[in-house]
């Protein structure tokens, strides 16, 4: 029984640079899944890109992203779980963590802009984890770039081989549709239709193709397809599953074009829940006993219900409501009487969940991201390393009467993974590292509202935080002595060098050849 449930699950995230069309594509997938009836029903969880967004704005929008954290729907015989990721790049650490809980990903790229910064970053995580990815090149209804150029760019920028499985017939104003290489049929573009596109079975060499798209485009399509067959090896699903090759689809999410082709192929080829690596051993989803880990914690924005929700990915066995589970880090037994699952915008209590599913657990401060739950076995699921933050500020107490509240607040927010904290070993001050300014704003707002504490920020200009290690203890000690003003510890007590410029870092690397400088916390 378990096995059948596992086989039909597809748990994935859609990732992209902001504005490439992630929200639009998600919405269209939900439309096909029957979760929503009309386009426009899913609100964008995007936080406005101006730095002046006011607090409630951020909070409200954060609230929206809480309720749509996981979207699940049935499609054909499959149960699809889409894990939402924050739209704003300041919260990309959240997205990194979400990627630890998925079995595959769909990358959306804007056909006019090509591969952008955020996509490159996210792909690094996919590569590290060998996550199979499918690429959807969006906005073909706009004048974009040559599809072959785009494929080359994806290949070189994302460092993955590509294999087109659909092909655009012209683009922009002249966009006529896509040829579905995977199913070998033609989809004609009917702009602004809400649900279906016109699908035509047509022999690529027949006159009929010319009648549908005109002789010029028909000829170009034949040439392009010839070239594709010549350049790219035949699609082999195993190379996709091993993360070596990314199948590529073209379309227009806004016009609902090319989306069903993507979804049909996706459910067929995407992996069902994969084994999860724990420090102790590899855990297979088919194992009878429940195991899972917490990959995300979100605070409830409603001040009257201040609890958090911890999101647990089920890795093996069956999660059952009210069953006793072991919280490994705390070494205690926990039970959950109201675990939730999420359907589009609704949340409902569930009795059981299977590998691949995400369960929302009410959390009153017992969880830290990365925590493992089991039926008793001592397991620790391997966690994603931390990346060096990009912005740094010292956090100071602005209300001496609330020292304890501030310390507790900072600790809990760090447990949630809101940002990273280092302790400067020279002056003992707490240094908060983030990816972007909004994270500082959220921390300050939440400290005030949830912990009744006041903080002040003191910006520090730093280039990177580098985790350091060496086999040569004497050299390591000498380095720490020389750089004592720039040495810090992360929350796990590891040594971190705070380099204030790329130049300083290069000099350090030159002078201390036996020390390794890492930009991630695991090496
Ligand atoms: P994101 O979640 O990746 O940030 O992107 P989102 O879906 O919000 O899309 C960003 C913008 O791109 C939106 O326009 C959206 O309508 C548009 N878009 C998405 N897919 C397509 C497509 O296939 N073709 C074209 N031409 N545009 C597309 P906006 O003006 O920023 O927002 P809205 O006011 O339309 O919601």
XYZ file of C-alpha atoms in Angstrom, residues 318-326 333-337 375:
15
model
C 3.753 6.674 7.187
C 3.174 9.736 9.315
C 0.167 9.216 11.580
C -1.691 11.824 13.597
C -1.175 11.476 17.371
C 1.468 8.765 17.021
C 4.495 9.126 19.317
C 7.606 10.274 17.470
C 11.123 10.895 18.654
C 8.768 12.039 22.491
C 6.354 14.299 20.664
C 2.825 13.804 19.334
C 0.904 15.950 16.943
C -2.848 16.195 17.331
C 9.996 6.292 15.467
